[in-house]
CSV table of C-alpha atoms in Angstrom, one decimal:
chain,number,residue,atom,x,y,z
A,1387,MET,CA,240.2,270.7,111.2
A,1388,ARG,CA,243.2,269.7,109.1
A,1389,ARG,CA,246.0,272.0,109.8
A,1390,VAL,CA,248.7,272.5,107.2
A,1391,ARG,CA,251.9,274.3,106.9
A,1392,ARG,CA,252.0,278.0,106.2
A,1393,HIS,CA,253.4,278.6,102.7
A,1394,ARG,CA,251.6,281.6,101.5
A,1395,ALA,CA,252.1,283.3,98.2
A,1396,ALA,CA,253.3,286.5,99.8
A,1397,GLU,CA,256.2,284.8,101.4
A,1398,GLY,CA,257.8,281.3,101.2
A,1399,ALA,CA,260.7,280.5,99.0
A,1400,VAL,CA,260.4,283.4,96.6
A,1401,ALA,CA,260.1,286.0,99.3
A,1402,ALA,CA,263.0,284.6,101.2
A,1403,ALA,CA,265.3,284.5,98.2
A,1404,LEU,CA,264.4,288.1,97.3
A,1405,LEU,CA,264.9,289.4,100.8
A,1406,LEU,CA,268.2,287.7,101.2
A,1407,VAL,CA,269.5,288.9,97.8
A,1408,LEU,CA,268.5,292.4,98.9
A,1409,GLY,CA,270.3,291.9,102.2
A,1410,THR,CA,267.2,292.1,104.4
A,1411,ALA,CA,267.3,288.8,106.2
A,1412,CYS,CA,268.3,289.3,109.8
A,1413,GLY,CA,267.1,286.0,111.3
A,1414,SER,CA,270.1,285.9,113.6
A,1415,ARG,CA,272.0,288.6,115.3
A,1416,LEU,CA,273.8,286.1,117.6
A,1417,PRO,CA,277.4,287.2,118.4
A,1418,GLU,CA,279.9,284.6,117.3
A,1419,SER,CA,281.4,284.7,120.8
A,1420,ASP,CA,278.3,283.2,122.3
A,1421,PHE,CA,279.3,279.8,120.9
A,1422,GLU,CA,282.4,277.7,120.7
A,1423,HIS,CA,283.0,277.6,116.9
A,1424,GLY,CA,285.0,275.1,115.0
A,1425,THR,CA,284.4,272.1,112.8
A,1426,ARG,CA,282.7,270.1,115.6
A,1427,THR,CA,280.7,270.6,118.7
A,1428,SER,CA,282.9,270.9,121.8
A,1429,ALA,CA,280.5,270.0,124.6
A,1430,PRO,CA,281.8,267.1,126.8
A,1431,VAL,CA,279.9,263.9,126.2
A,1432,PRO,CA,279.7,260.6,128.0
A,1433,SER,CA,281.3,257.7,126.1
A,1434,GLY,CA,278.8,255.0,125.1
A,1435,GLY,CA,279.2,254.4,121.4
A,1436,ALA,CA,280.5,255.7,118.1
A,1437,PRO,CA,279.6,259.4,117.5
A,1438,LEU,CA,276.7,260.1,115.1
A,1439,ALA,CA,278.0,262.5,112.4
A,1440,VAL,CA,275.6,265.3,111.4
A,1441,GLY,CA,276.3,268.1,108.9
A,1442,ILE,CA,275.2,271.7,109.0
A,1443,VAL,CA,275.6,273.8,105.9
A,1444,THR,CA,275.4,277.6,106.4
A,1445,SER,CA,276.1,280.5,104.2
A,1446,ALA,CA,277.9,282.1,107.2
A,1447,THR,CA,280.2,284.4,105.1
A,1448,SER,CA,277.8,285.1,102.3
A,1449,PRO,CA,277.8,288.5,100.4
A,1450,VAL,CA,274.7,289.6,102.3
A,1451,GLY,CA,276.4,289.6,105.7
A,1452,GLY,CA,278.0,287.3,108.2
A,1453,ASP,CA,275.2,287.1,110.7
A,1454,THR,CA,272.3,286.8,108.2
A,1455,PHE,CA,272.2,283.0,108.0
A,1456,THR,CA,273.7,281.8,111.3
A,1457,GLY,CA,270.5,281.6,113.4
A,1458,PRO,CA,269.3,278.1,112.4
A,1459,ARG,CA,272.9,276.7,112.8
A,1460,ASP,CA,273.4,278.2,116.2
A,1461,GLY,CA,270.0,277.0,117.5
A,1462,ALA,CA,270.8,273.5,116.3
A,1463,LYS,CA,274.2,273.5,117.9
A,1464,VAL,CA,272.8,274.5,121.2
A,1465,TYR,CA,270.4,271.7,121.1
A,1466,PHE,CA,273.0,269.1,120.2
A,1467,ASP,CA,275.4,270.4,122.9
A,1468,ARG,CA,272.6,270.1,125.5
A,1469,LEU,CA,271.7,266.6,124.1
A,1470,ASN,CA,275.3,265.4,124.4
A,1471,ALA,CA,275.6,266.7,127.9
A,1472,ARG,CA,272.7,264.5,128.8
A,1473,GLY,CA,274.0,261.4,127.2
A,1474,GLY,CA,273.5,261.8,123.5
A,1475,ILE,CA,271.3,259.4,121.5
A,1476,ASP,CA,271.3,255.9,123.0
A,1477,GLY,CA,274.6,256.7,124.5
A,1478,ARG,CA,276.1,258.0,121.3
A,1479,PRO,CA,277.2,261.7,121.1
A,1480,VAL,CA,276.1,263.8,118.1
A,1481,GLU,CA,279.2,265.1,116.3
A,1482,VAL,CA,278.4,268.2,114.4
A,1483,HIS,CA,280.4,268.9,111.2
A,1484,GLU,CA,279.9,272.5,110.1
A,1485,CYS,CA,280.5,273.9,106.6
A,1486,ASP,CA,280.4,277.5,105.5
A,1487,ASP,CA,279.6,277.5,101.7
A,1488,GLY,CA,280.3,281.2,101.4
A,1489,GLY,CA,276.9,281.9,99.8
A,1490,SER,CA,278.0,280.4,96.4
A,1491,GLY,CA,276.9,277.4,94.5
A,1492,VAL,CA,280.4,276.3,94.1
A,1493,GLY,CA,281.0,276.5,97.8
A,1494,ASP,CA,277.7,274.7,98.5
A,1495,ASN,CA,278.7,271.8,96.3
A,1496,ALA,CA,282.0,271.5,98.0
A,1497,CYS,CA,280.4,271.4,101.4
A,1498,VAL,CA,278.0,268.8,100.3
A,1499,ARG,CA,280.7,266.6,98.9
A,1500,LYS,CA,282.8,266.9,102.0
A,1501,LEU,CA,280.0,266.2,104.4
A,1502,ILE,CA,278.6,263.2,102.5
A,1503,ASP,CA,281.7,261.6,101.1
A,1504,GLU,CA,284.4,262.4,103.7
A,1505,ASP,CA,282.6,263.0,107.0
A,1506,LYS,CA,279.9,260.3,106.2
A,1507,VAL,CA,277.1,262.3,107.9
A,1508,VAL,CA,273.9,260.4,108.6
A,1509,ALA,CA,271.9,263.6,107.9
A,1510,LEU,CA,272.1,267.3,107.3
A,1511,VAL,CA,270.3,269.5,109.8
A,1512,ALA,CA,269.1,273.1,109.7
A,1513,THR,CA,270.6,273.9,106.3
A,1514,THR,CA,270.6,277.6,105.5
A,1515,ALA,CA,272.1,278.2,102.1
A,1516,LEU,CA,271.8,281.2,99.8
A,1517,ASP,CA,272.5,279.0,96.8
A,1518,TYR,CA,271.7,275.4,97.5
A,1519,ALA,CA,273.4,274.1,94.4
A,1520,GLY,CA,274.3,270.8,96.2
A,1521,ALA,CA,270.7,269.8,96.7
A,1522,PRO,CA,270.6,267.3,93.8
A,1523,ARG,CA,273.7,265.5,95.2
A,1524,VAL,CA,272.2,265.3,98.6
A,1525,SER,CA,269.0,263.8,97.1
A,1526,ARG,CA,270.9,261.3,94.9
A,1527,ALA,CA,272.9,260.1,98.0
A,1528,GLY,CA,269.7,259.5,99.9
A,1529,VAL,CA,270.9,261.8,102.8
A,1530,PRO,CA,268.0,263.2,104.7
A,1531,ASP,CA,268.2,267.0,105.0
A,1532,ILE,CA,266.1,267.8,108.0
A,1533,GLY,CA,264.5,271.2,108.9
A,1534,GLY,CA,266.3,273.4,106.3
A,1535,GLN,CA,265.2,276.9,105.6
A,1536,PRO,CA,263.4,277.2,102.2
A,1537,ILE,CA,265.4,280.1,100.9
A,1538,GLY,CA,265.1,278.7,97.3
A,1539,ALA,CA,262.9,276.1,95.8
A,1540,ALA,CA,265.1,273.0,96.6
A,1541,TYR,CA,262.8,271.8,99.4
A,1542,ASP,CA,259.9,271.7,97.0
A,1543,THR,CA,261.9,270.0,94.3
A,1544,TRP,CA,264.0,267.1,95.5
A,1545,PRO,CA,263.2,263.9,97.5
A,1546,HIS,CA,265.0,263.4,100.8
A,1547,LEU,CA,265.0,267.1,101.5
A,1548,TYR,CA,262.6,268.1,104.3
A,1549,GLY,CA,262.1,271.8,104.8
A,1550,ILE,CA,261.2,273.2,108.3
A,1551,TYR,CA,257.7,274.0,107.0
A,1552,GLY,CA,257.0,270.9,105.1
A,1553,SER,CA,256.0,270.4,101.4
A,1554,ASP,CA,253.1,268.9,99.6
A,1555,ALA,CA,254.8,269.1,96.2
A,1556,PRO,CA,255.7,265.9,94.3
A,1557,ARG,CA,259.4,266.6,94.7
A,1558,ASP,CA,260.3,264.7,91.6
A,1559,GLY,CA,263.2,267.0,90.4
A,1560,THR,CA,260.9,269.8,89.2
A,1561,PRO,CA,259.9,272.7,91.5
A,1562,GLY,CA,256.4,272.4,92.8
A,1563,TRP,CA,253.9,271.3,90.2
A,1564,GLY,CA,255.2,271.8,86.7
A,1565,GLY,CA,257.5,274.6,87.9
A,1566,LYS,CA,254.8,276.4,89.8
A,1567,LEU,CA,254.6,276.8,93.6
A,1568,TYR,CA,251.4,277.6,95.4
A,1569,GLY,CA,250.9,279.7,98.6
A,1570,GLY,CA,247.9,280.9,100.6
A,1571,THR,CA,246.6,284.3,101.7
A,1572,GLU,CA,246.1,283.6,105.4
A,1573,VAL,CA,248.2,286.5,106.5
A,1574,TYR,CA,246.0,288.9,104.6
A,1575,ARG,CA,242.9,287.2,105.8
A,1576,TYR,CA,244.1,287.4,109.4
A,1577,PHE,CA,244.6,291.2,109.3
A,1578,LYS,CA,241.3,291.7,107.5
A,1579,ARG,CA,239.2,289.5,109.7
A,1580,GLU,CA,241.0,289.9,113.1
A,1581,GLN,CA,242.3,293.5,112.9
A,1582,GLY,CA,239.8,295.1,110.5
A,1583,ALA,CA,242.3,296.2,107.9
A,1584,ARG,CA,241.0,297.2,104.5
A,1585,THR,CA,243.7,299.2,102.7
A,1586,ALA,CA,247.3,297.9,102.3
A,1587,ALA,CA,250.4,299.6,101.0
A,1588,VAL,CA,253.1,297.6,99.3
A,1589,VAL,CA,256.5,299.4,99.3
A,1590,SER,CA,259.1,298.3,96.8
A,1591,TYR,CA,262.2,299.4,94.9
A,1592,ASN,CA,262.2,300.0,91.1
A,1593,GLN,CA,264.4,296.9,90.9
A,1594,ALA,CA,263.4,293.7,89.2
A,1595,SER,CA,263.4,291.3,92.2
A,1596,SER,CA,261.8,293.8,94.5
A,1597,ALA,CA,259.1,294.7,92.0
A,1598,ALA,CA,258.3,291.0,91.3
A,1599,TYR,CA,257.9,290.3,95.0
A,1600,ALA,CA,255.7,293.4,95.4
A,1601,ARG,CA,253.4,292.1,92.6
A,1602,LEU,CA,253.1,288.8,94.4
A,1603,VAL,CA,252.1,290.5,97.6
A,1604,GLU,CA,249.6,292.7,95.7
A,1605,GLN,CA,248.1,289.6,94.1
A,1606,GLY,CA,247.4,288.0,97.5
A,1607,LEU,CA,246.0,291.2,98.9
A,1608,LYS,CA,243.6,291.8,96.0
A,1609,ALA,CA,242.5,288.2,96.3
A,1610,GLU,CA,241.4,289.0,99.8
A,1611,GLY,CA,239.6,292.1,98.7
A,1612,TYR,CA,242.0,294.8,99.9
A,1613,LYS,CA,242.4,298.2,98.3
A,1614,VAL,CA,246.1,298.2,97.4
A,1615,VAL,CA,248.4,301.2,97.4
A,1616,SER,CA,251.6,300.7,95.5
A,1617,GLU,CA,254.6,302.7,96.6
A,1618,GLU,CA,257.7,302.4,94.4
A,1619,LEU,CA,261.0,303.8,95.6
A,1620,ASP,CA,264.0,304.7,93.5
A,1621,PHE,CA,266.6,302.0,94.3
A,1622,ALA,CA,269.5,304.5,94.2
A,1623,LEU,CA,267.9,307.6,95.8
A,1624,PRO,CA,264.7,306.4,97.7
A,1625,ASN,CA,262.4,309.1,98.9
A,1626,PHE,CA,261.0,307.4,102.0
A,1627,ARG,CA,259.3,310.5,103.3
A,1628,ALA,CA,257.3,310.9,100.1
A,1629,ALA,CA,256.2,307.2,100.2
A,1630,ALA,CA,255.2,307.6,103.9
A,1631,ALA,CA,253.2,310.7,103.2
A,1632,ASP,CA,251.4,309.1,100.4
A,1633,LEU,CA,250.5,305.9,102.2
A,1634,LYS,CA,249.2,308.2,105.0
A,1635,GLU,CA,247.1,310.2,102.5
A,1636,GLN,CA,245.7,306.9,101.0
A,1637,GLY,CA,244.7,305.8,104.5
A,1638,ALA,CA,246.7,302.5,104.5
A,1639,ASP,CA,245.9,300.2,107.4
A,1640,LEU,CA,248.8,297.8,106.7
A,1641,VAL,CA,252.3,298.2,105.2
A,1642,PHE,CA,254.1,295.3,103.5
A,1643,ASP,CA,257.4,295.7,101.8
A,1644,ALA,CA,260.0,294.4,99.4
A,1645,ILE,CA,262.9,296.4,100.6
A,1646,ASP,CA,266.0,295.8,102.7
A,1647,THR,CA,266.5,296.2,106.5
A,1648,HIS,CA,268.0,299.6,106.3
A,1649,GLY,CA,265.2,300.7,104.0
A,1650,ASN,CA,262.6,299.4,106.4
A,1651,ALA,CA,264.2,301.4,109.3
A,1652,GLU,CA,264.2,304.5,107.1
A,1653,LEU,CA,260.6,303.9,106.0
A,1654,CYS,CA,259.5,303.5,109.6
A,1655,LYS,CA,261.4,306.7,110.6
A,1656,ALA,CA,259.6,308.6,107.8
A,1657,MET,CA,256.2,307.2,108.8
A,1658,ASP,CA,256.8,308.6,112.3
A,1659,GLN,CA,257.9,311.9,110.9
A,1660,VAL,CA,254.8,312.4,108.8
A,1661,GLY,CA,252.4,311.0,111.4
A,1662,ALA,CA,251.4,307.9,109.5
A,1663,LYS,CA,249.6,305.5,111.8
A,1664,VAL,CA,248.8,302.0,110.7
A,1665,ILE,CA,247.4,298.9,112.3
A,1666,ALA,CA,250.5,296.9,111.4
A,1667,LYS,CA,253.8,297.2,109.7
A,1668,VAL,CA,254.1,293.5,108.7
A,1669,THR,CA,257.4,291.7,108.7
A,1670,ASN,CA,258.4,288.0,108.5
A,1671,VAL,CA,260.2,285.3,110.4
A,1672,GLN,CA,263.6,286.4,109.2
A,1673,ASN,CA,263.2,289.7,111.0
A,1674,TRP,CA,261.5,288.2,114.1
A,1675,THR,CA,264.4,289.1,116.4
A,1676,SER,CA,265.1,290.7,119.8
A,1677,THR,CA,267.1,293.4,118.1
A,1678,VAL,CA,264.0,295.5,117.2
A,1679,PRO,CA,264.9,298.4,119.7
A,1680,ASP,CA,268.2,298.9,117.9
A,1681,ASP,CA,267.0,298.3,114.4
A,1682,TYR,CA,264.1,300.8,114.8
A,1683,LYS,CA,265.5,303.1,117.5
A,1684,ASP,CA,264.5,306.3,115.6
A,1685,SER,CA,260.8,305.3,115.1
A,1686,PRO,CA,259.0,304.4,118.3
A,1687,ARG,CA,255.4,304.7,116.9
A,1688,CYS,CA,256.2,302.5,113.8
A,1689,ARG,CA,258.3,300.1,116.0
A,1690,ASN,CA,255.3,299.4,118.2
A,1691,ALA,CA,253.2,298.7,115.0
A,1692,LEU,CA,255.5,295.9,114.0
A,1693,TRP,CA,253.9,292.5,113.6
A,1694,ALA,CA,255.5,289.2,112.5
A,1695,THR,CA,254.0,286.1,111.1
A,1696,GLY,CA,255.4,282.6,110.7
A,1697,SER,CA,255.0,278.9,111.2
A,1698,SER,CA,256.7,278.4,114.6
A,1699,ARG,CA,255.9,279.4,118.2
A,1700,ASN,CA,257.0,282.8,119.3
A,1701,PHE,CA,260.5,282.5,120.9
A,1702,GLU,CA,259.3,284.9,123.6
A,1703,ASP,CA,256.3,282.7,124.6
A,1704,THR,CA,258.1,281.3,127.7
A,1705,GLY,CA,254.7,280.1,129.1
A,1706,ASN,CA,255.1,277.2,126.7
A,1707,ALA,CA,257.3,274.4,128.0
A,1708,ALA,CA,259.0,273.8,124.7
A,1709,VAL,CA,259.9,277.4,124.2
A,1710,ARG,CA,261.0,277.6,127.9
A,1711,ALA,CA,263.5,274.7,127.3
A,1712,PHE,CA,264.9,276.6,124.3
A,1713,ARG,CA,265.3,279.8,126.3
A,1714,ASP,CA,266.7,278.1,129.3
A,1715,ALA,CA,269.4,276.6,127.2
A,1716,THR,CA,270.2,279.9,125.6
A,1717,LYS,CA,269.7,282.2,128.6
A,1718,GLY,CA,273.3,283.5,128.5
A,1719,LEU,CA,272.7,285.1,125.1
A,1720,THR,CA,272.0,288.8,124.7
A,1721,THR,CA,269.9,288.4,121.6
A,1722,HIS,CA,267.4,285.8,120.3
A,1723,SER,CA,265.6,285.1,117.1
A,1724,GLN,CA,262.9,283.0,115.6
A,1725,TRP,CA,265.5,281.3,113.2
A,1726,GLN,CA,267.4,280.2,116.2
A,1727,LEU,CA,264.3,278.5,117.6
A,1728,GLU,CA,263.6,276.8,114.2
A,1729,GLY,CA,267.2,275.5,114.1
A,1730,TRP,CA,266.6,274.1,117.6
A,1731,ALA,CA,263.4,272.4,116.3
A,1732,ALA,CA,265.3,270.9,113.3
A,1733,ALA,CA,267.9,269.4,115.7
A,1734,MET,CA,265.1,268.0,117.8
A,1735,TRP,CA,263.5,266.5,114.7
A,1736,PHE,CA,266.7,264.6,113.8
A,1737,THR,CA,267.0,263.4,117.4
A,1738,ASP,CA,263.5,262.0,117.4
A,1739,ALA,CA,264.2,260.2,114.2
A,1740,ALA,CA,267.5,258.8,115.3
A,1741,ARG,CA,266.0,257.6,118.6
A,1742,SER,CA,263.3,255.8,116.8
A,1743,CYS,CA,266.0,254.0,114.7
A,1744,ALA,CA,268.3,253.2,117.6
A,1745,PRO,CA,266.9,249.6,118.2
A,1746,THR,CA,267.6,248.5,114.6
A,1747,GLY,CA,270.4,250.9,113.6
A,1748,ILE,CA,270.7,254.6,113.0
A,1749,THR,CA,271.1,254.8,109.2
A,1750,ARG,CA,270.4,257.4,106.6
A,1751,ALA,CA,267.6,255.3,105.3
A,1752,CYS,CA,265.9,254.8,108.7
A,1753,VAL,CA,266.2,258.5,109.6
A,1754,ASP,CA,264.8,259.4,106.1
A,1755,ALA,CA,261.8,257.1,106.5
A,1756,PHE,CA,260.9,258.5,109.9
A,1757,VAL,CA,261.0,262.1,108.7
A,1758,ASN,CA,259.2,261.3,105.4
A,1759,HIS,CA,256.3,259.7,107.3
A,1760,SER,CA,256.2,262.0,110.3
A,1761,ALA,CA,252.9,263.6,109.3
A,1762,GLY,CA,251.9,266.2,111.8
A,1763,TYR,CA,255.3,266.6,113.4
A,1764,THR,CA,255.5,269.7,115.7
A,1765,ALA,CA,258.9,269.4,117.5
A,1766,GLY,CA,257.1,269.3,120.9
A,1767,GLY,CA,254.8,272.1,119.9
A,1768,LEU,CA,257.3,274.5,118.5
A,1769,LEU,CA,256.1,274.1,114.9
A,1770,LEU,CA,252.8,274.1,113.2
A,1771,PRO,CA,252.1,270.4,112.1
A,1772,VAL,CA,254.5,269.5,109.3
A,1773,SER,CA,253.9,266.9,106.6
A,1774,PHE,CA,255.2,265.7,103.2
A,1775,GLU,CA,252.3,264.5,101.2
A,1776,ARG,CA,253.5,264.6,97.5
A,1777,LEU,CA,250.1,265.6,96.1
A,1778,ALA,CA,249.7,264.9,92.4
A,1779,GLU,CA,247.8,268.1,91.8
A,1780,PRO,CA,248.2,271.5,93.5
A,1781,PRO,CA,245.5,272.3,96.1
A,1782,ARG,CA,243.1,275.1,95.2
A,1783,THR,CA,242.3,275.9,98.8
A,1784,ARG,CA,243.8,275.0,102.1
A,1785,THR,CA,243.1,275.3,105.8
A,1786,ALA,CA,246.3,277.2,106.8
A,1787,CYS,CA,247.4,278.3,110.3
A,1788,LEU,CA,249.9,280.9,111.3
A,1789,SER,CA,251.8,282.2,114.3
A,1790,VAL,CA,251.4,285.9,114.9
A,1791,ALA,CA,253.2,288.2,117.3
A,1792,ARG,CA,253.3,292.0,117.8
A,1793,TRP,CA,256.2,294.0,119.1
A,1794,GLN,CA,255.5,296.1,122.2
A,1795,ASP,CA,258.2,298.2,124.0
A,1796,GLY,CA,258.9,296.8,127.4
A,1797,ARG,CA,257.3,293.4,126.6
A,1798,GLY,CA,259.0,292.4,123.3
A,1799,TRP,CA,257.2,290.1,120.9
A,1800,VAL,CA,253.8,289.4,122.3
A,1801,SER,CA,251.9,286.4,120.8
A,1802,GLN,CA,248.5,287.1,119.3
A,1803,GLY,CA,246.4,284.0,120.0
A,1804,ASP,CA,247.5,280.4,119.6
A,1805,MET,CA,249.0,279.4,116.3
A,1806,ASN,CA,247.2,276.1,116.3
A,1807,HIS,CA,243.9,277.9,116.3
A,1808,THR,CA,244.6,280.9,114.2
A,1809,CYS,CA,243.6,279.1,111.0
A,1810,PHE,CA,241.7,280.1,107.8
A,1811,ASP,CA,240.4,278.4,104.7
A,1812,VAL,CA,242.2,280.3,101.9
A,1813,PRO,CA,242.9,280.1,98.2
A,1814,GLN,CA,246.2,278.9,96.9
A,1815,LEU,CA,247.8,281.2,94.4
A,1816,PRO,CA,250.4,280.1,91.9
A,1817,TYR,CA,253.8,281.7,91.5
A,1818,THR,CA,257.1,280.9,89.7
A,1819,PRO,CA,260.1,280.4,92.0
């Protein structure tokens, strides 16, 4: 069975951009004090060659919150610190140059210029930018950008940019295929086939971006044969209790949303108050964190109905050796997140590429070639197989796999089956980024 990245219409770049603009992304709740911060990594390294300069661009001080985007960066830094403590790459330490773009296009362009022209980085790793305005410059310079988070459409637009979930788009300077991206319906298929769901509620605000995302979710649900219940909240004065009561009355099995983190907590609280019981309150990788008990402290029933889906192995699946290595390296932290694990995987991807290039010389071109041709890369089993195929035409159907976990008090996020075998043949639906 050919397994491909998960890039469904209900999430992916459009959803990520929407959620971040609304302030819902909480992929990292890692305290700044848990790491040594500065412009470069501070771990002691053995001397054995010139350092390899790597850049990490993060919207660390963006308008949507200082801890919203830092998970991938922090996961990558832990990996590089650990790598350096063990001798680096062919005896050469990895020197990390961080840049906070402030969540603006101007700041992002400034970061890109500094990292490429002044710091002479061989690659960017784990980019997490609200407005990746510098992407064309990165592409023109031939600097491989490895394992970035697809918050916008850049990773489906430009060559030399390699998102953490892969891309099959031509990447010729235009997003997707003629400005359209395509995503599958595997999440909806999963809950219908594996959990018996038939009716889904989609909760949104009467705000343009929220409403657009809700329509995208509804499109995918209807394609899978669901009865869809639409719940629109007033953005200024949302009546969560009324929405919760109605979705209970309509017999919703699932709840999807296009609202912010605070709104989700209030919705869950209202669902508990009115006695609304669902199979799943479905969230995404950005909210796949260990902070659930605090975020949903007032809604124990709804909290234990939280499910998360993504394209990487559950960070709590310590029975897996690759996850265990990540957790061992971060065991001193009080919180963990899926975005941290994906940043760790991005750093591993660069390291594998650099090691392959060491015999002939670690250059931008060599690292780029490795990543571009690393079909089926999994970061030691942390990711679903990633590829970059540049298909001339968008696929109509795909075999798509997904990672699924459910929150349970006392156990945390519990994996639901193996992500490499939770796969479905699903239609690919077009959307405009």
